[in-house]
Short mmCIF file of C-alpha atoms in Angstrom, two decimals:
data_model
loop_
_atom_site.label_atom_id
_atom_site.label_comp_id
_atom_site.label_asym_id
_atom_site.label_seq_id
_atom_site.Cartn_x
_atom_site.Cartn_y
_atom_site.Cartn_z
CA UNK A 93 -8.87 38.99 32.08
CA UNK A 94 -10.49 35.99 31.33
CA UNK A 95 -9.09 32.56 29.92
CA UNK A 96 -12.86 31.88 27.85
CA UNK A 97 -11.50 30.38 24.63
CA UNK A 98 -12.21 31.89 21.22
CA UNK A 99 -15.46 31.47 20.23
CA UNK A 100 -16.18 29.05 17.26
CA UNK A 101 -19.54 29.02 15.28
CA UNK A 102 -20.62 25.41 15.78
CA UNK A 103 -21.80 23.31 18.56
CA UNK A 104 -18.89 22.36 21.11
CA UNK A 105 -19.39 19.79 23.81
CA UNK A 106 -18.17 20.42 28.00
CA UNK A 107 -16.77 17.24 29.98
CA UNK A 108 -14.97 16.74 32.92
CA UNK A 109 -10.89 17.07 33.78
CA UNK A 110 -9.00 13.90 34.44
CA UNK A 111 -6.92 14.53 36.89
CA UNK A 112 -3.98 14.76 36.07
CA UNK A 113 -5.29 18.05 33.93
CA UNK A 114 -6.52 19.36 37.21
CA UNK A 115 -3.10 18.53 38.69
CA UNK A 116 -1.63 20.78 35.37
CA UNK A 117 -4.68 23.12 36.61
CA UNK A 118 -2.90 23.61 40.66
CA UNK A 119 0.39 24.57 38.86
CA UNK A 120 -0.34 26.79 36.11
CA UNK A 121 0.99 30.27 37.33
CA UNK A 122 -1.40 32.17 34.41
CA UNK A 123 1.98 32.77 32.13
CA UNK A 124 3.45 31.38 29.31
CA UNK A 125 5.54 29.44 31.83
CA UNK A 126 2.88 27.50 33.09
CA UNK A 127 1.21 23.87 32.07
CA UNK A 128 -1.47 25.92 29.96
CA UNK A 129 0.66 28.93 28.23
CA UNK A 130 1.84 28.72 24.87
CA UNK A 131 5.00 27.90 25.24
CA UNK A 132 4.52 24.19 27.27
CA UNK A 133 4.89 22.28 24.16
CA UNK A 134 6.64 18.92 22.61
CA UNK A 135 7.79 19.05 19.47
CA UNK A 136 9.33 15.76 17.19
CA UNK A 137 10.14 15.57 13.82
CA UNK A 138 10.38 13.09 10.89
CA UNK A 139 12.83 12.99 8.47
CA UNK A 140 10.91 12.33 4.72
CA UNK A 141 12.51 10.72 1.68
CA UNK A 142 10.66 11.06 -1.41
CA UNK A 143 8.06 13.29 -3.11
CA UNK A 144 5.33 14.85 -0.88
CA UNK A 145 2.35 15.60 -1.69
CA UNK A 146 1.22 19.03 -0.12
CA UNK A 147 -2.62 18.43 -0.28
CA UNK A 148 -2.28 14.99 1.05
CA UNK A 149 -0.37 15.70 4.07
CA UNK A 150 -2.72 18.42 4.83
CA UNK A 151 -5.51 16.23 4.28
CA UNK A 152 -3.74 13.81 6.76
CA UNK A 153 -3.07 16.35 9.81
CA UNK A 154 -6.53 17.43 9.31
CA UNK A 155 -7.69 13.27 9.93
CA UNK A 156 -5.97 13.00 12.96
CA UNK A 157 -7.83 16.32 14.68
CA UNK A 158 -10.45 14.85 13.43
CA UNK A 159 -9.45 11.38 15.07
CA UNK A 160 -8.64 12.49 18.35
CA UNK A 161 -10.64 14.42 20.20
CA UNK A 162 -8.22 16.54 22.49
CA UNK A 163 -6.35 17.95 19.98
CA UNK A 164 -9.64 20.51 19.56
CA UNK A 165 -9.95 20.29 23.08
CA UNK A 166 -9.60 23.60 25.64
CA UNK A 167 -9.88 23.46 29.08
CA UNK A 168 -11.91 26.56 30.15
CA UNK A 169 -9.92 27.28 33.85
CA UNK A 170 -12.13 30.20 35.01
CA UNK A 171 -15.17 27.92 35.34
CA UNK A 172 -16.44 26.42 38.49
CA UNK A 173 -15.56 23.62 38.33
CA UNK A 174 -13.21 23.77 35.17
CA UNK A 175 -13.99 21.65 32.21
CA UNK A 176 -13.04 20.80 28.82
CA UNK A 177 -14.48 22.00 25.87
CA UNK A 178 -14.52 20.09 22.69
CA UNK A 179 -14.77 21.51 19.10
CA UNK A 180 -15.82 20.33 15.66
CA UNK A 181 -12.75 19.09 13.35
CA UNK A 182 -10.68 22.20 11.72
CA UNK A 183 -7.30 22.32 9.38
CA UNK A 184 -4.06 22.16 10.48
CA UNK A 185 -2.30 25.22 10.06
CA UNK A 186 1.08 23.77 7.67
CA UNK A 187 3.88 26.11 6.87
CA UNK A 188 5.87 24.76 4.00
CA UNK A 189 9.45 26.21 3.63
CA UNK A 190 11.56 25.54 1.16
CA UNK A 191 15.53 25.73 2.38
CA UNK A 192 18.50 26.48 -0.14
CA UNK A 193 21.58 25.14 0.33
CA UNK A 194 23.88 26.72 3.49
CA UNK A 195 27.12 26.60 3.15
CA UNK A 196 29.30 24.42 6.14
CA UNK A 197 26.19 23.28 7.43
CA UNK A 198 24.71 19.52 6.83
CA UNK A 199 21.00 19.17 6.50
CA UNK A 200 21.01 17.49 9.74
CA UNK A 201 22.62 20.91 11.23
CA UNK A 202 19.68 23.02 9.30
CA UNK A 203 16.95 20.82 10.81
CA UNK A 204 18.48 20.74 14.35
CA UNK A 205 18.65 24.49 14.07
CA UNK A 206 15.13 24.54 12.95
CA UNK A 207 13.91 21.98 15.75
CA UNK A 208 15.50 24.85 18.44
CA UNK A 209 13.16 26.95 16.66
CA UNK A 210 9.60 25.61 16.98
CA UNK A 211 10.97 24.51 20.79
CA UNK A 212 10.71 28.31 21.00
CA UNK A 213 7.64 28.83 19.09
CA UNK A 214 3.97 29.50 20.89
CA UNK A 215 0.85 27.27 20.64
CA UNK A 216 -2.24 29.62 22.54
CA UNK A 217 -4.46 27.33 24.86
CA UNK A 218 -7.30 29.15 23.59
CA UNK A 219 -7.91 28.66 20.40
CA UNK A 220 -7.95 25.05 18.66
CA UNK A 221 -6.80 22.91 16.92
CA UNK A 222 -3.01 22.50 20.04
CA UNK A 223 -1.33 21.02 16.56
CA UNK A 224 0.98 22.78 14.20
CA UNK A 225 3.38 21.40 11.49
CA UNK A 226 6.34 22.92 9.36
CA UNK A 227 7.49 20.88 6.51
CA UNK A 228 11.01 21.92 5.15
CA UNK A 229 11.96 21.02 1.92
CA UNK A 230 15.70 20.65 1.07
CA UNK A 231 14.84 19.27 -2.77
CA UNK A 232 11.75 17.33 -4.25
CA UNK A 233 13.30 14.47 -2.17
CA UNK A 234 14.54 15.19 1.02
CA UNK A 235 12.24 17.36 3.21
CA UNK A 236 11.65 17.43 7.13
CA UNK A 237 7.91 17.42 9.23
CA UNK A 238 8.10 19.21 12.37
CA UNK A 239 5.14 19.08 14.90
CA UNK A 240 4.56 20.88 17.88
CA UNK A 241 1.33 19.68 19.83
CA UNK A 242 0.60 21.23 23.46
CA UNK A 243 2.02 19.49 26.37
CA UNK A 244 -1.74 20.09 28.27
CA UNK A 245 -3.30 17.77 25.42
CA UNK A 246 -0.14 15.26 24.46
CA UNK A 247 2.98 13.64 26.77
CA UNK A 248 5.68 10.93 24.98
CA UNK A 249 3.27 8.36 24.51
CA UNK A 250 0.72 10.48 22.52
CA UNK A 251 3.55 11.55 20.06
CA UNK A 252 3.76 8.22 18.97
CA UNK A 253 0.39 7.79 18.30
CA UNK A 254 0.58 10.92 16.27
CA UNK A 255 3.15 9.68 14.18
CA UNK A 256 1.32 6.43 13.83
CA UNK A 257 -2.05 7.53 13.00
CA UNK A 258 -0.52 10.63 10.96
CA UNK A 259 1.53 7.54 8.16
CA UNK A 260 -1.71 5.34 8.04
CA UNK A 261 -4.05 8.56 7.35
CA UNK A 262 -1.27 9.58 4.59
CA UNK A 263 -1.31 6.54 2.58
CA UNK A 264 -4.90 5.86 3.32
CA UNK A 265 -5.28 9.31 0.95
CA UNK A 266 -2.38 8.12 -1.63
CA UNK A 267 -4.33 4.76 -2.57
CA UNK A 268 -7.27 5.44 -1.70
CA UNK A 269 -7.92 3.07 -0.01
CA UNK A 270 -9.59 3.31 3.91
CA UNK A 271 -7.06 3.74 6.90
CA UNK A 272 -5.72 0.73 8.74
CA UNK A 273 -6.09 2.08 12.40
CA UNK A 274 -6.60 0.41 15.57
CA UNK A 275 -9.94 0.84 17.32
CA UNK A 276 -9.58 3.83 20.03
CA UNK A 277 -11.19 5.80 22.50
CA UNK A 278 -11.76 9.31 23.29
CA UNK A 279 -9.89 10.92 25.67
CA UNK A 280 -13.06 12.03 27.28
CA UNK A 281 -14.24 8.26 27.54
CA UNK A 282 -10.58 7.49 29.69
CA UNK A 283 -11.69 10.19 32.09
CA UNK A 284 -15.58 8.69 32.94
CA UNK A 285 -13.47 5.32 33.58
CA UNK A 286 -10.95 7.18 35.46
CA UNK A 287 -13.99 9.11 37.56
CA UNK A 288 -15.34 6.05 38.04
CA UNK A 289 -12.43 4.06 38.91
CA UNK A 290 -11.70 7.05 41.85
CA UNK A 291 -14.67 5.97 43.23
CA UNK A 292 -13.26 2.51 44.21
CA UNK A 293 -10.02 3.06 45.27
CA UNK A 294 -10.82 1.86 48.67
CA UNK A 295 -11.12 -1.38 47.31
CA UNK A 296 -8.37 -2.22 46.31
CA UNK A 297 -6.27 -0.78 49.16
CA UNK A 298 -4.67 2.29 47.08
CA UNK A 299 -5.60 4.87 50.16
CA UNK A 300 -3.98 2.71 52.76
CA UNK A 301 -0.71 1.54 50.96
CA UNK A 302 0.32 5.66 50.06
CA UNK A 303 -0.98 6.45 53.25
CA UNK A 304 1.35 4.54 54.75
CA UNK A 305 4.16 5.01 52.21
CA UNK A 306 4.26 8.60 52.54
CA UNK A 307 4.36 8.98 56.35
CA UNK A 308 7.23 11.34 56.90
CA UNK A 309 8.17 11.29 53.26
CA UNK A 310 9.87 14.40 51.86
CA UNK A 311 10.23 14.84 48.22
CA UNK A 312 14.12 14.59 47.34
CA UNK A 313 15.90 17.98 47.11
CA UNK A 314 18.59 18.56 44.47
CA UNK A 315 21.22 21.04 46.35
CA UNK A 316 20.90 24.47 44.32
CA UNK A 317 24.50 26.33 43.59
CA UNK A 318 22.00 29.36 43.53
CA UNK A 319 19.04 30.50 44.95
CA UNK A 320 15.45 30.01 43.92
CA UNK A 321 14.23 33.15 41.84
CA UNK A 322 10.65 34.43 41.74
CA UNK A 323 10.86 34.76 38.07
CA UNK A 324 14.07 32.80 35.71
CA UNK A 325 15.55 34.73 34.09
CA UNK A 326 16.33 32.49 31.00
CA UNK A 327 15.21 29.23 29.68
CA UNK A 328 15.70 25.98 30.82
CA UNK A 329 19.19 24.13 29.31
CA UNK A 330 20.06 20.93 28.99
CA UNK A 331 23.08 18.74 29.30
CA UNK A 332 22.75 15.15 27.02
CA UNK A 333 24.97 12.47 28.14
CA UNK A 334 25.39 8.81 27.26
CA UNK A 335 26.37 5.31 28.55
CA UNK A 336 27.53 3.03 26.64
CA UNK A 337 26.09 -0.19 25.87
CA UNK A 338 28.20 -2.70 26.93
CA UNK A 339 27.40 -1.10 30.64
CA UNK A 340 23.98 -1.18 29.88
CA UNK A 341 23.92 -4.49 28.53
CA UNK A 342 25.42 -5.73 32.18
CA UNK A 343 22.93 -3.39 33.22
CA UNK A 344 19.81 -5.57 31.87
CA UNK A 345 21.32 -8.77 32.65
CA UNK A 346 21.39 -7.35 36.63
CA UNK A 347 18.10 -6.96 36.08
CA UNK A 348 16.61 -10.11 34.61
CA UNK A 349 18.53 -11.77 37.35
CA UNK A 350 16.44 -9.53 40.03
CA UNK A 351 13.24 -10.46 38.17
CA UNK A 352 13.10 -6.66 37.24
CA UNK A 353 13.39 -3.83 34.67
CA UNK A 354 16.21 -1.44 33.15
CA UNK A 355 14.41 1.30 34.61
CA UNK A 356 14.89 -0.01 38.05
CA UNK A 357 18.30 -0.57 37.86
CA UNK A 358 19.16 2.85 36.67
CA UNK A 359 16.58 4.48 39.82
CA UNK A 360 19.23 2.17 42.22
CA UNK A 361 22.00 3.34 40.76
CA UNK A 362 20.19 7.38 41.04
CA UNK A 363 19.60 6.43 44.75
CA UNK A 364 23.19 5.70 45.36
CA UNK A 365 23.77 8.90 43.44
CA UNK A 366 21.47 10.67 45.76
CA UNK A 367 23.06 9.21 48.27
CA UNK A 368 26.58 10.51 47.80
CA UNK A 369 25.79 14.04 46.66
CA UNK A 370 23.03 14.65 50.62
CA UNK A 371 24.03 11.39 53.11
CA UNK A 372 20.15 10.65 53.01
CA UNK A 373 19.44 6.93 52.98
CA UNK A 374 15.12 7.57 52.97
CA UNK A 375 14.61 8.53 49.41
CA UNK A 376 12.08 9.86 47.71
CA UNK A 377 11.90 10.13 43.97
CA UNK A 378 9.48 11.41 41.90
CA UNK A 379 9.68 9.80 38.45
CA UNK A 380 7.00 9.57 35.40
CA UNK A 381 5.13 6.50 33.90
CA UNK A 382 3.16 5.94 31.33
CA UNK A 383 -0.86 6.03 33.17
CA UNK A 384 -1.89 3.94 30.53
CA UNK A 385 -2.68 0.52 32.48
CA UNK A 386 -5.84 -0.04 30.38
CA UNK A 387 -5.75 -1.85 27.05
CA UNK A 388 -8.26 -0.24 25.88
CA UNK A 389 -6.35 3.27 25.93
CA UNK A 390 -3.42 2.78 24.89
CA UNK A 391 -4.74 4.15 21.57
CA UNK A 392 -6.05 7.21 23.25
CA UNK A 393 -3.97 10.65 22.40
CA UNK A 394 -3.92 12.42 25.42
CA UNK A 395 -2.31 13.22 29.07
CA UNK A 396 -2.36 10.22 30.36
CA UNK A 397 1.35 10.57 31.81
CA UNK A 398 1.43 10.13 36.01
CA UNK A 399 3.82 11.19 38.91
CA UNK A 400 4.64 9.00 41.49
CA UNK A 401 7.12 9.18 44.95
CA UNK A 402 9.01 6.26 44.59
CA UNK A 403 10.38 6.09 48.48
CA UNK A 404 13.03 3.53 49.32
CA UNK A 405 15.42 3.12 52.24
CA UNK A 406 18.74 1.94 50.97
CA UNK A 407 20.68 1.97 54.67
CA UNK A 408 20.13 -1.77 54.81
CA UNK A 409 21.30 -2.79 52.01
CA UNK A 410 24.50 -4.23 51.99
CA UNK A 411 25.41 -4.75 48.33
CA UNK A 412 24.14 -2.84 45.46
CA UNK A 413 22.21 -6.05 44.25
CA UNK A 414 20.15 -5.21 47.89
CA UNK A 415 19.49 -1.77 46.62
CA UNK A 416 18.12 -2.72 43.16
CA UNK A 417 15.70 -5.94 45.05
CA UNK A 418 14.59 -2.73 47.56
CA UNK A 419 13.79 -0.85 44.65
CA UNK A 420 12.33 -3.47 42.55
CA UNK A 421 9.85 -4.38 45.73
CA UNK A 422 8.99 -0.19 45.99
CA UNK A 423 8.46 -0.20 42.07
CA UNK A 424 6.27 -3.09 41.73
CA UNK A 425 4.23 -2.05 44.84
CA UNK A 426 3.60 1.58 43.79
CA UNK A 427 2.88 0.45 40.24
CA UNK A 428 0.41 -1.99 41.70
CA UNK A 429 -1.63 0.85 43.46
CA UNK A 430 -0.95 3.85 41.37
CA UNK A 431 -3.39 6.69 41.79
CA UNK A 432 -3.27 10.00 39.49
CA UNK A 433 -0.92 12.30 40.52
CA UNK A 434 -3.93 14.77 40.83
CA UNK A 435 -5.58 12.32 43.38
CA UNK A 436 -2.56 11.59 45.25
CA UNK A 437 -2.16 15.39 46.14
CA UNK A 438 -5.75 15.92 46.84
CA UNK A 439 -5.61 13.03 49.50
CA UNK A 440 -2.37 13.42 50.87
CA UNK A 441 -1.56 16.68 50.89
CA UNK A 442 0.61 16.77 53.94
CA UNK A 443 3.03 14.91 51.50
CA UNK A 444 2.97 18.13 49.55
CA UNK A 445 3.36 20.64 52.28
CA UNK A 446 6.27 18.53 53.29
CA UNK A 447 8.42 20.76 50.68
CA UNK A 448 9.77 23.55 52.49
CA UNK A 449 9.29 26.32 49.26
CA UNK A 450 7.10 25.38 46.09
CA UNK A 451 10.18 26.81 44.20
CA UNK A 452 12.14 23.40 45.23
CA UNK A 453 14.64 21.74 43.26
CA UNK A 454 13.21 18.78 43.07
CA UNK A 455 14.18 15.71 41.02
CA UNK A 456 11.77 14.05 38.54
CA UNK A 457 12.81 11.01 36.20
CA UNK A 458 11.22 10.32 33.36
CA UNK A 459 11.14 7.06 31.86
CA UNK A 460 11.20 7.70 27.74
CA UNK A 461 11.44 3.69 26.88
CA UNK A 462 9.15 3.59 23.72
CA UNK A 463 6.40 1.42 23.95
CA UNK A 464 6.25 -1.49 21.60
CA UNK A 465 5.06 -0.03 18.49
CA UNK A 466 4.43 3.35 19.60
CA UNK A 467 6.80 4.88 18.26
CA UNK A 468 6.90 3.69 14.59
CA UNK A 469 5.41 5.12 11.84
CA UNK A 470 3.73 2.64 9.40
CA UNK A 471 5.04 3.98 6.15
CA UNK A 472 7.19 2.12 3.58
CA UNK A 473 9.96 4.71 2.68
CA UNK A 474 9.51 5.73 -0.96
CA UNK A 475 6.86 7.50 -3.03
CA UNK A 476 4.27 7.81 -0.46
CA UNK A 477 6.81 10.27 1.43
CA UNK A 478 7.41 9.37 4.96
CA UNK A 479 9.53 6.92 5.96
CA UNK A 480 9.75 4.82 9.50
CA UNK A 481 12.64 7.22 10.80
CA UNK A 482 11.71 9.39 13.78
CA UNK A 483 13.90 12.17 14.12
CA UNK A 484 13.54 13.14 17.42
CA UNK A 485 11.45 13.52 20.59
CA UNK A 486 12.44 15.90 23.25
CA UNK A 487 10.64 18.34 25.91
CA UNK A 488 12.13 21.47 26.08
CA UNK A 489 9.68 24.09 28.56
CA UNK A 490 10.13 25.95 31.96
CA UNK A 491 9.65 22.73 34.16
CA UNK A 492 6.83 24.20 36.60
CA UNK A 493 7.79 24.30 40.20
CA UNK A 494 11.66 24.55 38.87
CA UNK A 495 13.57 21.64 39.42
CA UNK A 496 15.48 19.30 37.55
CA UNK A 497 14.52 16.53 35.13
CA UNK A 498 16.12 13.72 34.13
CA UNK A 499 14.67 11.57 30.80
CA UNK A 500 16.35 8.48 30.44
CA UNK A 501 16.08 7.04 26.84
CA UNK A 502 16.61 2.98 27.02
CA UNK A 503 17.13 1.03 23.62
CA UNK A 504 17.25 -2.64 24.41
CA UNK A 505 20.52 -4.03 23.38
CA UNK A 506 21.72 -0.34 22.74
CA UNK A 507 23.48 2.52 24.84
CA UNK A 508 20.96 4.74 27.12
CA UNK A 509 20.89 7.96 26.25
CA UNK A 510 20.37 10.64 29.27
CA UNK A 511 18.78 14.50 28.60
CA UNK A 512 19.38 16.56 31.87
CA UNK A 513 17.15 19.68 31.94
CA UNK A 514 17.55 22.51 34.43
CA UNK A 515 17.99 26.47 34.77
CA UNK A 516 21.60 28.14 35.30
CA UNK A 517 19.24 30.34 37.72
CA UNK A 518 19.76 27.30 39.56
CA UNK A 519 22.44 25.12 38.70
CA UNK A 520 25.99 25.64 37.22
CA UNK A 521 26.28 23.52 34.42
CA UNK A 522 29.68 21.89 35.44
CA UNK A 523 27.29 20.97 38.40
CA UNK A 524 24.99 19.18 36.47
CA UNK A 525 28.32 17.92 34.14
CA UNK A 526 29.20 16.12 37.59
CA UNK A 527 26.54 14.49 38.75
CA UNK A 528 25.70 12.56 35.28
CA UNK A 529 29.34 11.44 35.34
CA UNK A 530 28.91 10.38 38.65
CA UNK A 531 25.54 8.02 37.46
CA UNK A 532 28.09 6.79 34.88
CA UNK A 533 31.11 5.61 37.36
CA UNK A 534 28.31 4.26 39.79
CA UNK A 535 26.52 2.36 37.08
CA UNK A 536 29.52 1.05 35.37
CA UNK A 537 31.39 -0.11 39.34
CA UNK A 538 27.96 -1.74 39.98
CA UNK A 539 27.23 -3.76 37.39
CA UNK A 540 31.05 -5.24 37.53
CA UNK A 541 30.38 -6.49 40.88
CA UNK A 542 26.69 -5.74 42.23
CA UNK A 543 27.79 -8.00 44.80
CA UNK A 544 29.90 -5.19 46.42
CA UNK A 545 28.96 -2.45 49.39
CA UNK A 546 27.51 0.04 47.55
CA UNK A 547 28.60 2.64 49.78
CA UNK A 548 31.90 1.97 47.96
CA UNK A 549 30.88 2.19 44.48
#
C-alpha cells in the first residue's frame, strides 16, 4: 500500500528533507507507532479567560497554516529520494465543546482529563493541514484551547511559536489592525542552508572531532527489568518528579562558578547516576537540543530539534566539581561542532551498529528550558480571550527504538520539574520510582559539597 498523500486540487510544491526528517524517515516502522503515524503527536493547551470569539479564532488557526509552511507539509516516503510536499493554505478543523458542570471534579481535573484525551487522539500524515484544536467551554468566560500538531512537522520549540504567532494573529483580527510578527523563514529555506552548510563540514573540523569522539563509543544502556518485545503491548507511562528549588538554586550557583549551564550540572549529576546503577565510567548520553543555532530561524516552525552522544569519562575526576568541568568541556565541544543527527548516523554508522539490538533501552535527555520568549503568548488577558498562561507542554508517544526519556523542565530561580517516560514492557515503575530519587539524593549531596569524591555522593 502506498503512503502517496491525499490528493488536493491545487498546485503543491516538492523540496528536499532536512535531515533530521530523514533521520525520522530510518525509524519509522510503517505503524502508528512510528515518527510518521498518527499517533506521534504533541499536544499543549491554553487556559482562556474571557469571551471568545468562534470566527476569530478560526480565522486565527487558519493564519498560522497559512504562516508556516510545514504545517501543510507531507513528506511523500515511497519516493526515491523522499521529499516534502507543500500545499496551499486550508482551515483548521476546530471542535468546540461546551462542558457542564461535573460534580467532585475541578475544571483543572476536566481539562487534564481532556488533555489525556487528544494525547490519545490520531493526526494522519497524509492528509494536511498536521494541526487540530478543541476549544472547551466551561461558561462564556472560562474555556480551554487544546492543540495537537504532528511531532514529524513541530518539536518544543515550534509549540511556542504556535502559541506566539496563534495570540498576535487573534488580536490582529479583533482590532483590526495588521499582525505584529517577527520576520521568518520557511522551513524549506532552513533546509537549502542546512544542504548547503553539509557541504562544508570539513571546514570547520565537524568530521574529525565526532570521528574521534565516537571511537569505541557505545550508546548508554538503561538495565531492562524485562525483556525487549517485538511489539508493546501498552502505551508508554510516565513518572513526574520534582526537586526543589532551593537544591536547584545551589544547583545554578555550581554552575556559574564552572562558567557553565543548569543543564550541565544536572547531565553530571545523571552521569554519577549512571554510574551507580552499571560501574561504567565512559558514558555516553544521548540528549536533545534545540538545532536552532541560526538567528535567522529561530522563527521557523518546524523539526529543527537534534540528537547528540554526549561521551564523558568521569574515572578521573576526583570531586563532583571535576565531573561537572568534564562535562562542561564535552558540552561546549559537541555544541561547537554539532552535525544533524541524520548526518551523524550517515557518517558514522559504526557508532550505530555499536548497539547490540535496535530494541535498546537507551537513555535520551531532553532539555525543555523555554527559550526566551518562546514560550509566551502575546495576549493581554481580558476581552480579546487568551491570556499569557500556558497550560501545558508534554510529549506523550511510543518513543521509537523503545527506551527511556527523561525531559527536564528548568525555571530559573524555580524548582526543576522531571517527566520520566518509559513502557512497563520494560521497566517496573518502582524501578523508574528509584532511579529519579536517586538523581534527587545525588543532586542535593553534590551541591552541599561539590568539593567531595563523587563516588561517595
Amino acid at each position: 500500500m502506498t503512503d502517496a498523500p491525499v490528493a488536493h486540487d491545487q498546485e503543491t510544491k516538492r523540496y528536499s528533507l532536512s535531515f533530521t526528517q530523514e533521520w525520522f524517515l530510518t525509524m519509522d516502522k510503517g505503524d502508528d507507532s512510528g515518527p510518521f503515524g498518527s499517533r506521534y503527536l504533541i499536544v499543549f493547551a491554553l487556559r482562556i479567560t474571557g469571551a471568545v470569539d468562534l470566527a476569530v479564532l478560526q480565522g486565527a488557526l487558519d493564519d498560522v497554516v497559512a504562516r508556516h509552511e510545514l504545517l501543510r507539509t507531507l513528506v511523500v516516503r515511497d519516493a526515491d529520494p523522499p521529499y516534502q510536499m507543500v500545499y496551499p493554505p486550508c482551515q483548521v478543523p476546530l471542535e468546540v465543546r461546551d462542558l457542564p458542570p461535573v460534580t467532585g471534579k475541578s475544571r483543572e481535573m476536566v481539562i487534564e482529563e481532556l488533555f489525556v484525551e487528544a494525547e490519545g487522539g490520531t493526526i494522519s500524515t497524509r492528509e494536511v493541514p498536521l494541526l487540530r484544536a478543541l476549544l472547551c467551554r466551561f461558561d462564556h468566560r472560562d474555556s480551554a484551547l487544546l492543540l495537537t500538531v504532528h511531532h514529524s512537522v513541530s518539536d518544543g520549540w515550534s509549540v511556542g511559536v504556535i502559541m506566539r504567532d496563534l495570540g498576535a494573529f487573534y488580536e490582529a483580527r479583533v482590532s483590526g489592525a495588521a499582525p505584529k510578527l517577527a520576520e521568518m523563514r520557511q522551513y524549506r529555506e532552513y533546509v537549502e542552508w542546512q544542504r548547503a552548510s553539509a557541504a562544508s563540514t570539513d571546514d570547520d573540523g565537524a568530521l574529525s572531532y565526532w570521528a574521534g569522539k565516537l571511537d569505541g563509543a557505545r550508546e548508554f544502556v538503561m538495565p531492562t527489568d524485562h525483556g525487549h518485545p517485538e511489539r508493546y503491548s501498552q502505551p508508554y507511562s510516565m513518572h513526574v518528579f520534582s526537586i526543589d528549588a532551593d537544591t536547584m538554586a545551589a544547583a545554578a550557583a555550581l554552575a556559574n562558578a564552572a562558567r557553565g549551564t543548569l543543564f550541565m550540572v544536572m547531565l553530571s549529576a545523571i552521569y554519577v547516576l549512571l554510574n551507580q546503577i552499571t560501574g561504567a565510567t565512559d558514558l555516553t548520553v544521548d540528549a536533545v537540543t534545540a538545532g536552532r543555532n541560526e538567528l535567522e530561524f529561530h522563527n521557523t516552525m518546524g523539526l529543527f530539534l537534534n540528537v547528540l552522544p554526549f561521551r564523558t569519562e568521569i574515572a578521573g575526576c576526583a570531586s563532583f566539581r571535576d565531573v561537572v568541568m568534564s562535562t562542561r568541556e564535552t558540552f561546549v565541544d559537541a555544541m561547537a561542532h554539532e552535525l544533524p543527527a541524520g548526518l551523524l548516523e550517515q557518517t558514522f554508522p559504526d557508532y550505530i551498529r555499536s548497539r547490540e539490538d535496535t530494541r535498546m533501552a537507551q537513555f535520551l535527555i531532553s532539555d525543555a528550558t523555554p527559550q526566551d520568549g518562546a514560550m509566551i503568548l502575546p495576549i493581554a488577558e481580558g476581552a480579546k480571550g487568551l491570556d499569557e498562561r500556558p497550560l501545558q507542554d508534554a510529549e506523550t508517544h511510543d518513543l521509537p527504538g523503545g527506551g527511556t526519556v527523561w525531559y527536564l523542565s528548568m525555571e530559573p530561580g524555580g524548582p526543576l520539574t522531571g517527566l520520566m517516560q518509559f513502557n512497563l514492557d520494560e521497566f517496573e515503575k518502582s524501578t523508574a520510582e528509584g532511579w529519579s530519587a536517586g538523581l534527587k539524593r545525588i543532586l542535593a549531596s553534590a551541591v552541599r559539597d561539590p568539593d567531595q569524591d563523587w563516588r561517595q555522593l
